[in-house]
Short mmCIF file of C-alpha atoms and ligand atoms in Angstrom, two decimals:
data_model
loop_
_atom_site.label_atom_id
_atom_site.label_comp_id
_atom_site.label_asym_id
_atom_site.label_seq_id
_atom_site.Cartn_x
_atom_site.Cartn_y
_atom_site.Cartn_z
CA UNK A 61 -0.16 0.03 0.06
CA UNK A 62 0.55 3.53 -0.51
CA UNK A 63 1.03 6.42 1.79
CA UNK A 64 1.80 9.89 1.78
CA UNK A 65 4.97 11.91 3.74
CA UNK A 66 4.38 15.37 3.98
CA UNK A 67 7.28 17.62 5.53
CA UNK A 68 5.07 20.74 6.95
CA UNK A 69 6.09 24.17 5.82
CA UNK A 70 3.89 27.03 5.04
CA UNK A 71 5.57 28.71 2.31
CA UNK A 72 3.76 27.96 -1.11
CA UNK A 73 3.52 30.25 -3.82
CA UNK A 74 2.12 29.98 -7.58
CA UNK A 75 -0.81 28.42 -9.11
CA UNK A 76 -2.68 25.44 -9.58
CA UNK A 77 -4.92 24.30 -12.58
CA UNK A 78 -8.21 22.62 -11.62
CA UNK A 79 -9.00 19.28 -13.51
CA UNK A 80 -12.14 18.32 -14.98
CA UNK A 81 -15.11 17.17 -11.93
CA UNK A 82 -15.31 13.67 -10.93
CA UNK A 83 -18.87 14.01 -9.92
CA UNK A 84 -19.66 15.43 -12.97
CA UNK A 85 -17.92 12.75 -15.17
CA UNK A 86 -19.39 9.74 -13.35
CA UNK A 87 -22.89 10.24 -14.22
CA UNK A 88 -21.98 11.84 -17.57
CA UNK A 89 -20.31 8.48 -19.03
CA UNK A 90 -23.26 6.34 -17.31
CA UNK A 91 -25.55 9.03 -19.67
CA UNK A 92 -23.30 7.66 -22.91
CA UNK A 93 -25.36 4.59 -22.66
CA UNK A 94 -28.07 6.37 -23.89
CA UNK A 95 -26.13 7.18 -26.90
CA UNK A 96 -26.51 6.26 -30.64
CA UNK A 97 -23.14 7.01 -31.56
CA UNK A 98 -19.24 6.87 -30.07
CA UNK A 99 -18.59 9.87 -27.80
CA UNK A 100 -15.64 12.23 -27.00
CA UNK A 101 -15.42 13.17 -23.63
CA UNK A 102 -12.48 15.92 -22.92
CA UNK A 103 -11.41 17.31 -19.69
CA UNK A 104 -11.95 13.79 -17.98
CA UNK A 105 -9.88 13.78 -14.81
CA UNK A 106 -7.59 11.01 -14.43
CA UNK A 107 -8.71 9.45 -10.99
CA UNK A 108 -8.96 6.18 -10.07
CA UNK A 109 -13.35 6.15 -9.46
CA UNK A 110 -13.24 7.57 -13.31
CA UNK A 111 -11.30 4.62 -14.48
CA UNK A 112 -13.02 2.56 -12.56
CA UNK A 113 -16.64 3.79 -14.12
CA UNK A 114 -14.81 2.99 -17.70
CA UNK A 115 -14.53 -0.16 -16.75
CA UNK A 116 -17.61 -0.86 -15.50
CA UNK A 117 -18.77 0.23 -19.24
CA UNK A 118 -16.28 -2.20 -20.53
CA UNK A 119 -17.62 -4.98 -18.80
CA UNK A 120 -21.51 -4.06 -19.90
CA UNK A 121 -19.60 -4.62 -23.31
CA UNK A 122 -18.88 -1.08 -24.56
CA UNK A 123 -15.79 0.06 -25.08
CA UNK A 124 -13.29 3.15 -24.62
CA UNK A 125 -10.25 4.52 -25.68
CA UNK A 126 -8.23 7.22 -24.26
CA UNK A 127 -6.03 9.73 -26.62
CA UNK A 128 -4.34 12.17 -24.79
CA UNK A 129 -6.57 13.70 -22.40
CA UNK A 130 -9.69 12.60 -24.18
CA UNK A 131 -11.94 9.50 -23.94
CA UNK A 132 -13.96 8.19 -26.68
CA UNK A 133 -16.98 5.93 -25.17
CA UNK A 134 -18.58 3.45 -27.35
CA UNK A 135 -22.02 2.20 -25.58
CA UNK A 136 -23.53 0.86 -29.16
CA UNK A 137 -22.54 -2.81 -28.42
CA UNK A 138 -23.51 -3.10 -25.15
CA UNK A 139 -24.70 -6.60 -24.28
CA UNK A 140 -24.87 -6.88 -20.65
CA UNK A 141 -26.81 -5.41 -18.25
CA UNK A 142 -25.33 -6.35 -14.81
CA UNK A 143 -23.05 -4.22 -12.26
CA UNK A 144 -21.78 -6.72 -10.46
CA UNK A 145 -20.68 -6.91 -6.36
CA UNK A 146 -16.74 -6.61 -7.67
CA UNK A 147 -17.06 -2.96 -9.15
CA UNK A 148 -19.81 -1.95 -7.04
CA UNK A 149 -17.86 -2.40 -3.43
CA UNK A 150 -15.05 0.05 -4.83
CA UNK A 151 -17.50 2.33 -6.09
CA UNK A 152 -21.30 3.27 -5.07
CA UNK A 153 -21.37 5.61 -8.23
CA UNK A 154 -22.04 2.26 -10.11
CA UNK A 155 -25.40 2.53 -8.98
CA UNK A 156 -26.03 5.70 -11.67
CA UNK A 157 -25.87 2.76 -14.54
CA UNK A 158 -29.35 1.66 -13.08
CA UNK A 159 -31.55 4.30 -14.95
CA UNK A 160 -29.57 4.53 -18.21
CA UNK A 161 -29.44 0.99 -18.37
CA UNK A 162 -33.32 -0.10 -17.44
CA UNK A 163 -34.39 2.77 -19.81
CA UNK A 164 -32.67 1.06 -22.65
CA UNK A 165 -32.98 -2.00 -22.28
CA UNK A 166 -35.72 -2.99 -19.91
CA UNK A 167 -33.63 -4.63 -17.59
CA UNK A 168 -30.91 -4.17 -15.13
CA UNK A 169 -29.12 -5.85 -12.32
CA UNK A 170 -26.82 -3.69 -9.72
CA UNK A 171 -25.13 -5.06 -6.84
CA UNK A 172 -26.47 -3.31 -3.78
CA UNK A 173 -23.88 -1.25 -2.17
CA UNK A 174 -23.44 -1.42 1.13
CA UNK A 175 -22.52 1.25 3.84
CA UNK A 176 -19.27 3.07 3.64
CA UNK A 177 -16.99 5.46 5.80
CA UNK A 178 -19.40 8.08 5.71
CA UNK A 179 -22.54 6.43 6.52
CA UNK A 180 -25.47 4.16 5.82
CA UNK A 181 -26.17 5.94 2.27
CA UNK A 182 -29.48 3.90 1.33
CA UNK A 183 -30.37 3.87 -2.34
CA UNK A 184 -34.08 3.64 -1.86
CA UNK A 185 -35.01 7.34 -3.50
CA UNK A 186 -33.47 5.56 -6.50
CA UNK A 187 -35.36 2.43 -6.74
CA UNK A 188 -38.80 4.14 -5.70
CA UNK A 189 -38.04 6.75 -8.81
CA UNK A 190 -37.72 3.69 -11.00
CA UNK A 191 -40.83 2.05 -9.50
CA UNK A 192 -42.78 5.39 -9.99
CA UNK A 193 -41.77 5.08 -13.88
CA UNK A 194 -43.30 1.55 -13.67
CA UNK A 195 -40.33 -0.88 -13.29
CA UNK A 196 -40.38 -3.71 -10.84
CA UNK A 197 -37.42 -3.96 -8.49
CA UNK A 198 -36.83 -7.05 -7.04
CA UNK A 199 -33.42 -7.67 -3.86
CA UNK A 200 -32.23 -11.04 -4.44
CA UNK A 201 -28.85 -12.41 -3.16
CA UNK A 202 -27.34 -8.41 -2.73
CA UNK A 203 -28.46 -7.73 -6.10
CA UNK A 204 -31.40 -5.25 -6.86
CA UNK A 205 -33.00 -6.36 -10.42
CA UNK A 206 -34.81 -4.00 -11.90
CA UNK A 207 -37.28 -4.92 -14.87
CA UNK A 208 -39.83 -2.76 -17.08
CA UNK A 209 -40.48 -5.41 -20.02
CA UNK A 210 -42.96 -2.75 -21.96
CA UNK A 211 -40.47 0.32 -21.12
CA UNK A 212 -40.22 3.10 -18.51
CA UNK A 213 -43.24 5.38 -18.34
CA UNK A 214 -42.88 8.76 -17.78
CA UNK A 215 -44.19 9.78 -14.46
CA UNK A 216 -44.24 12.55 -11.69
CA UNK A 217 -41.45 11.75 -8.91
CA UNK A 218 -41.49 13.69 -5.62
CA UNK A 219 -37.91 12.74 -3.86
CA UNK A 220 -38.63 12.94 -0.26
CA UNK A 221 -35.22 13.99 0.16
CA UNK A 222 -32.71 15.71 -1.86
CA UNK A 223 -30.58 13.36 -3.44
CA UNK A 224 -27.76 13.80 -6.16
CA UNK A 225 -27.43 10.41 -7.27
CA UNK A 226 -31.32 9.65 -7.00
CA UNK A 227 -31.92 13.15 -9.51
CA UNK A 228 -29.14 11.80 -11.96
CA UNK A 229 -30.87 8.18 -12.03
CA UNK A 230 -34.27 9.57 -12.60
CA UNK A 231 -33.04 12.25 -15.36
CA UNK A 232 -31.19 9.81 -17.13
CA UNK A 233 -34.35 6.71 -16.83
CA UNK A 234 -37.12 9.70 -17.78
CA UNK A 235 -34.86 10.36 -21.32
CA UNK A 236 -35.74 7.68 -22.72
CA UNK A 237 -38.97 6.96 -21.34
CA UNK A 238 -42.45 7.25 -22.91
CA UNK A 239 -43.93 10.17 -21.90
CA UNK A 240 -43.17 13.15 -19.56
CA UNK A 241 -41.52 12.95 -16.24
CA UNK A 242 -41.49 15.83 -13.41
CA UNK A 243 -39.18 15.47 -10.92
CA UNK A 244 -39.63 17.36 -7.73
CA UNK A 245 -37.68 18.04 -5.05
CA UNK A 246 -34.43 17.40 -7.71
CA UNK A 247 -31.16 18.18 -6.53
CA UNK A 248 -29.76 21.67 -8.09
CA UNK A 249 -25.93 20.73 -8.34
CA UNK A 250 -23.80 22.09 -10.99
CA UNK A 251 -22.94 18.22 -11.94
CA UNK A 252 -26.87 17.78 -12.48
CA UNK A 253 -26.95 21.00 -14.67
CA UNK A 254 -24.34 19.71 -16.52
CA UNK A 255 -26.11 16.06 -16.93
CA UNK A 256 -29.65 18.00 -18.15
CA UNK A 257 -27.42 20.23 -20.84
CA UNK A 258 -25.90 17.33 -22.50
CA UNK A 259 -29.05 15.28 -22.46
CA UNK A 260 -30.88 18.16 -23.75
CA UNK A 261 -28.43 19.01 -26.47
CA UNK A 262 -28.85 15.25 -27.45
CA UNK A 263 -32.60 16.08 -28.49
CA UNK A 264 -34.55 15.73 -25.33
CA UNK A 265 -36.91 18.18 -24.29
CA UNK A 266 -35.96 19.23 -20.76
CA UNK A 267 -37.64 22.29 -18.83
CA UNK A 268 -36.44 23.43 -15.10
CA UNK A 269 -32.48 22.53 -15.28
CA UNK A 270 -30.94 23.79 -12.23
CA UNK A 271 -34.07 23.92 -10.47
CA UNK A 272 -35.93 21.79 -7.98
CA UNK A 273 -38.06 20.71 -10.80
CA UNK A 274 -37.23 19.41 -13.76
CA UNK A 275 -39.47 18.20 -16.25
CA UNK A 276 -38.47 15.58 -19.08
CA UNK A 277 -39.62 14.85 -22.14
CA UNK A 278 -38.83 11.11 -22.80
CA UNK A 279 -38.17 9.55 -26.78
CA UNK A 280 -40.19 6.63 -26.11
CA UNK A 281 -37.03 4.12 -26.55
CA UNK A 282 -35.09 6.00 -29.03
CA UNK A 283 -31.37 6.32 -28.69
CA UNK A 284 -30.37 10.01 -27.83
CA UNK A 285 -27.99 11.84 -30.50
CA UNK A 286 -25.59 12.25 -28.10
CA UNK A 287 -22.53 15.18 -28.92
CA UNK A 288 -19.11 15.49 -27.57
CA UNK A 289 -18.43 17.62 -24.45
CA UNK A 290 -15.92 18.64 -22.28
CA UNK A 291 -16.74 18.09 -18.39
CA UNK A 292 -17.01 21.17 -15.95
CA UNK A 293 -14.24 22.09 -13.16
CA UNK A 294 -13.97 20.43 -10.22
CA UNK A 295 -15.33 22.96 -7.85
CA UNK A 296 -14.64 20.54 -4.44
CA UNK A 297 -11.11 20.38 -6.04
CA UNK A 298 -10.85 24.21 -6.43
CA UNK A 299 -12.18 24.65 -2.94
CA UNK A 300 -9.69 22.17 -1.60
CA UNK A 301 -6.60 24.35 -3.25
CA UNK A 302 -8.40 27.47 -1.72
CA UNK A 303 -8.37 25.63 1.86
CA UNK A 304 -4.61 24.84 1.27
CA UNK A 305 -3.97 28.74 0.46
CA UNK A 306 -5.56 29.57 3.21
CA UNK A 307 -4.37 27.05 5.80
CA UNK A 308 -0.95 28.42 4.91
CA UNK A 309 -2.13 32.03 4.77
CA UNK A 310 -0.68 32.32 1.45
CA UNK A 311 -1.68 33.80 -1.60
CA UNK A 312 -2.51 30.82 -4.77
CA UNK A 313 -4.12 31.67 -7.83
CA UNK A 314 -6.72 29.05 -8.75
CA UNK A 315 -7.51 28.32 -12.42
CA UNK A 316 -9.92 26.51 -14.80
CA UNK A 317 -12.70 27.01 -12.20
CA UNK A 318 -16.32 28.56 -12.56
CA UNK A 319 -16.64 31.02 -10.15
CA UNK A 320 -20.15 30.89 -9.37
CA UNK A 321 -19.86 26.87 -8.45
CA UNK A 322 -18.04 28.29 -5.61
CA UNK A 323 -20.31 30.75 -4.01
CA UNK A 324 -20.68 29.00 -0.99
CA UNK A 325 -16.82 28.32 -0.37
CA UNK A 326 -16.13 31.93 -1.15
CA UNK A 327 -18.26 33.31 0.99
CA UNK A 328 -16.97 31.27 4.02
CA UNK A 329 -13.73 32.02 3.25
CA UNK A 330 -14.43 35.81 3.02
CA UNK A 331 -16.30 35.43 6.61
CA UNK A 332 -13.21 34.05 7.96
CA UNK A 333 -11.24 37.25 6.49
CA UNK A 334 -9.83 36.26 3.44
CA UNK A 335 -10.12 38.46 0.29
CA UNK A 336 -10.48 36.81 -2.93
CA UNK A 337 -10.17 38.26 -6.68
CA UNK A 338 -12.59 36.25 -8.90
CA UNK A 339 -11.60 36.93 -12.49
CA UNK A 340 -13.76 34.89 -15.40
CA UNK A 341 -12.12 31.38 -15.06
CA UNK A 342 -9.72 31.74 -12.45
CA UNK A 343 -9.29 33.34 -8.62
CA UNK A 344 -6.76 34.61 -6.04
CA UNK A 345 -6.98 34.30 -2.51
CA UNK A 346 -5.08 36.51 -0.44
CA UNK A 347 -3.30 36.23 2.34
CA UNK A 348 -5.33 37.94 5.64
CA UNK A 349 -3.56 39.36 8.88
CA UNK A 350 -5.95 37.20 10.93
CA UNK A 351 -7.85 34.17 10.12
CA UNK A 352 -11.34 34.64 11.62
CA UNK A 353 -13.25 31.39 13.18
CA UNK A 354 -16.51 30.45 11.23
CA UNK A 355 -19.85 28.69 11.73
CA UNK A 356 -20.82 25.65 8.79
CA UNK A 357 -23.94 24.28 8.25
CA UNK A 358 -23.66 21.92 5.30
CA UNK A 359 -26.02 21.87 2.85
CA UNK A 360 -27.64 21.03 -0.96
CA UNK A 361 -26.44 22.85 -3.83
CA UNK A 362 -26.06 26.04 -3.63
CA UNK A 363 -25.51 25.73 0.17
CA UNK A 364 -22.05 24.75 1.97
CA UNK A 365 -21.07 21.53 0.28
CA UNK A 366 -20.69 18.44 2.40
CA UNK A 367 -17.56 17.66 0.31
CA UNK A 368 -15.84 20.46 1.85
CA UNK A 369 -16.71 20.37 5.53
CA UNK A 370 -13.61 18.40 6.25
CA UNK A 371 -10.90 20.48 4.36
CA UNK A 372 -12.24 23.41 6.26
CA UNK A 373 -12.26 21.70 9.77
CA UNK A 374 -8.37 21.59 9.39
CA UNK A 375 -8.72 25.20 8.35
CA UNK A 376 -10.22 26.14 11.32
CA UNK A 377 -7.90 24.75 13.58
CA UNK A 378 -5.20 27.67 12.50
CA UNK A 379 -8.53 30.33 13.21
CA UNK A 380 -8.38 33.05 15.78
CA UNK A 381 -11.05 31.83 17.76
CA UNK A 382 -13.65 28.61 17.80
CA UNK A 383 -15.60 27.57 14.79
CA UNK A 384 -18.51 25.16 14.68
CA UNK A 385 -19.33 22.92 11.69
CA UNK A 386 -22.85 21.31 11.63
CA UNK A 387 -22.62 18.21 9.16
CA UNK A 388 -26.68 17.55 7.90
CA UNK A 389 -26.17 15.49 5.54
CA UNK A 390 -24.29 12.06 5.91
CA UNK A 391 -24.64 10.82 9.39
CA UNK A 392 -20.72 9.44 9.91
CA UNK A 393 -18.67 12.00 8.40
CA UNK A 394 -16.48 13.21 11.40
CA UNK A 395 -13.70 10.35 11.10
CA UNK A 396 -11.02 12.75 10.15
CA UNK A 397 -11.96 14.34 13.53
CA UNK A 398 -9.83 11.78 15.73
CA UNK A 399 -6.77 11.97 13.50
CA UNK A 400 -6.71 15.59 13.44
CA UNK A 401 -7.02 15.15 16.89
CA UNK A 402 -3.57 12.92 16.85
CA UNK A 403 -1.65 15.88 14.91
CA UNK A 404 -2.62 17.98 18.27
CA UNK A 405 -6.39 19.24 16.79
CA UNK A 406 -8.50 20.41 19.60
CA UNK A 407 -12.46 19.18 18.08
CA UNK A 408 -14.80 18.58 20.23
CA UNK A 409 -17.87 16.19 18.78
CA UNK A 410 -21.59 16.52 20.02
CA UNK A 411 -23.62 14.18 17.68
CA UNK A 412 -23.50 16.07 14.11
CA UNK A 413 -21.83 19.07 15.94
CA UNK A 414 -18.06 19.49 15.51
CA UNK A 415 -16.41 22.46 17.63
CA UNK A 416 -13.27 23.38 16.71
CA UNK A 417 -10.88 25.38 18.85
CA UNK A 418 -8.43 27.38 16.96
CA UNK A 419 -4.66 28.41 17.25
CA UNK A 420 -4.16 24.74 17.58
CA UNK A 421 -0.19 23.87 17.20
CA UNK A 422 -0.52 20.97 14.54
CA UNK A 423 2.27 18.35 15.09
CA UNK A 424 3.75 15.76 12.39
CA UNK A 425 1.95 11.86 13.09
CA UNK A 426 1.32 8.92 11.36
CA UNK A 427 -2.71 9.14 10.35
CA UNK A 428 -5.27 7.42 8.22
CA UNK A 429 -7.18 8.29 5.39
CA UNK A 430 -10.69 7.35 6.00
CA UNK A 431 -12.38 8.68 3.21
CA UNK A 432 -11.86 11.03 -0.21
CA UNK A 433 -12.63 14.43 1.35
CA UNK A 434 -11.25 13.48 5.04
CA UNK A 435 -8.09 12.44 3.43
CA UNK A 436 -7.24 15.62 2.05
CA UNK A 437 -8.39 17.33 5.67
CA UNK A 438 -5.60 15.54 6.51
CA UNK A 439 -3.02 16.68 3.96
CA UNK A 440 -4.11 20.27 4.46
CA UNK A 441 -3.07 19.78 8.21
CA UNK A 442 -0.03 17.94 7.46
CA UNK A 443 1.15 20.86 5.32
CA UNK A 444 1.14 23.66 8.32
CA UNK A 445 2.15 21.03 10.70
CA UNK A 446 5.69 20.75 12.34
CA UNK A 447 7.67 18.03 11.02
CA UNK A 448 6.68 15.15 9.16
CA UNK A 449 3.48 13.55 8.60
CA UNK A 450 2.86 9.91 7.23
CA UNK A 451 -0.56 9.62 5.36
CA UNK A 452 -1.84 6.08 4.89
CA UNK A 453 -4.32 4.27 2.88
CA UNK A 454 -3.75 7.04 0.68
CA UNK A 455 -5.93 5.21 -2.11
CA UNK A 456 -8.90 7.31 -0.81
CA UNK A 457 -7.65 10.32 -2.42
CA UNK A 458 -6.29 8.75 -5.63
CA UNK A 459 -10.37 8.31 -6.08
CA UNK A 460 -11.14 12.10 -6.52
CA UNK A 461 -7.90 14.29 -6.71
CA UNK A 462 -5.80 14.43 -9.63
CA UNK A 463 -2.10 14.28 -9.49
CA UNK A 464 -2.29 15.60 -5.76
CA UNK A 465 1.36 15.19 -5.68
CA UNK A 466 2.19 17.05 -8.90
CA UNK A 467 -0.04 19.92 -8.34
CA UNK A 468 1.06 20.75 -4.45
CA UNK A 469 4.76 20.11 -5.16
CA UNK A 470 4.56 22.53 -8.14
CA UNK A 471 3.29 25.45 -5.41
CA UNK A 472 6.54 24.31 -2.79
CA UNK A 473 4.72 21.45 -0.58
CA UNK A 474 7.14 18.87 0.05
CA UNK A 475 5.23 15.91 -0.60
CA UNK A 476 6.20 12.07 -1.59
CA UNK A 477 4.87 8.84 -1.88
CA UNK A 478 6.04 5.90 -0.58
CA UNK A 479 5.06 2.21 -0.70
CA UNK A 480 4.52 0.83 2.79
C1 UD1 B 356 -22.93 13.03 -4.31
C2 UD1 B 356 -21.55 12.76 -4.51
C3 UD1 B 356 -21.23 12.95 -3.24
C4 UD1 B 356 -21.77 13.70 -1.88
C5 UD1 B 356 -23.14 13.88 -1.95
C6 UD1 B 356 -23.84 15.09 -1.48
C7 UD1 B 356 -21.23 11.67 -6.44
C8 UD1 B 356 -20.45 10.44 -6.99
N1 UD1 B 356 -21.18 11.70 -5.22
O1 UD1 B 356 -23.36 11.44 -3.45
O2 UD1 B 356 -19.38 13.64 -3.36
O3 UD1 B 356 -20.97 14.00 -0.61
O4 UD1 B 356 -23.87 13.74 -3.59
O5 UD1 B 356 -23.53 16.19 -2.01
O6 UD1 B 356 -21.59 12.58 -6.98
N2 UD1 B 356 -30.19 8.98 0.64
C9 UD1 B 356 -31.35 8.24 0.88
N3 UD1 B 356 -31.48 7.71 0.19
C10 UD1 B 356 -31.19 7.73 -1.50
C11 UD1 B 356 -30.00 8.47 -1.55
C12 UD1 B 356 -29.79 8.98 -0.94
O7 UD1 B 356 -31.45 8.32 2.07
O8 UD1 B 356 -31.61 6.86 -2.18
C13 UD1 B 356 -29.37 10.30 1.44
C14 UD1 B 356 -28.52 10.13 1.65
O9 UD1 B 356 -27.51 8.46 2.55
C15 UD1 B 356 -27.76 10.98 2.20
C16 UD1 B 356 -28.45 12.22 1.42
O10 UD1 B 356 -29.64 11.68 0.85
O11 UD1 B 356 -27.87 11.07 3.76
C17 UD1 B 356 -27.87 12.75 0.22
O12 UD1 B 356 -27.26 11.78 -0.83
P1 UD1 B 356 -26.59 12.04 -2.03
O13 UD1 B 356 -27.46 13.45 -2.49
O14 UD1 B 356 -27.58 10.81 -2.90
O15 UD1 B 356 -25.21 11.89 -2.33
P2 UD1 B 356 -24.72 10.95 -3.65
O16 UD1 B 356 -25.29 11.17 -4.83
O17 UD1 B 356 -24.43 9.53 -2.95
#
């Protein structure tokens, strides 16, 4: 297994360019299942989760080829509709093939994803949406078997809870269904907006993109005429590097971003007293004379993203005062707290609320990455800690951060990868 060794040193300087968004790319690759032609995707991040999803497409009978930073995906020859346990256990997002496979073939089997490090994460809302569109769902031997022998039918789907993956599955399923689907209480994340826009460009009539009510006119079984596209930049990767600048209290320019996707993150950094200069596709974060504490409540987009909570917790250890973070989306997303404590952070947990005392002197230690974003919080803490930190189980980081070491080394961080 690999681990990262970071020697603390706040002297960072320079620019970082953001890669394509993993969470946008995953549903977009799933959506190619609905395409009648080969698709060229650019700005696809080179991270493990994307490679796993491409492998899943291959296992289903589709094919892909990578040429420089572009990937060509051809799903026209898919002849298998089962996503097996082997692949689903490594990547929960495999559930995203459910909607498109069911809509195109009238049948689909997906291994039931289990719990994960950040909570129980059920898929009941995905299944309910498919049932509302006429699917019959059975759960047998750990597999979801969905059938719709006469095809899916347009329906009114009211999500009990805002779900990103559930909305994406419903949008993809509705695209080839018979009739109109109205999704109410839909998620509004930029990743969903891009998915809807790509499907709309492929000839499907969609109204309400980016709102909580999306209306989709299905093609009644006809495959979509999908066009080539480029994946939007990763707002969570951008936010992570903004926190890197903030925790070091140094100037850093972040390139290839869409500032509006980062509004909640920018606003919290401004509350912490950082000045941020925004341009059309980049921003620069400037140092401050005092890092102020902050109170954060995670919520659905456009609120503060749960995927940025751990990084802000690391940052809050360096604020001048006490901060709070209230995690409202996932029930067990504080695994990084005990690891940050091993480095000297003073964090008190009460249910889903973390209270973080600032002005902490962090010291290098051996720590364990527990999930993707928790791992990046450990990286941030290590960058400002005294001495050497070894971060173990970094396969979590590799799932979602493209070339983390390269990007951080370029701005002056002393970071190296070793094998245990
Ligand atoms: C996506 C993101 C993840 C992010 C999360 C919330 C991807 C690949 N992952 O995950 O990085 O942290 O959105 O912004 O895009 N829920 C149910 N039943 C369901 C589905 C969800 O109860 O059927 C619950 C979840 O347990 C959670 C909440 O709804 O408490 C939100 O989950 P959801 O938005 O579905 O997250 P994901 O799509 O899994």
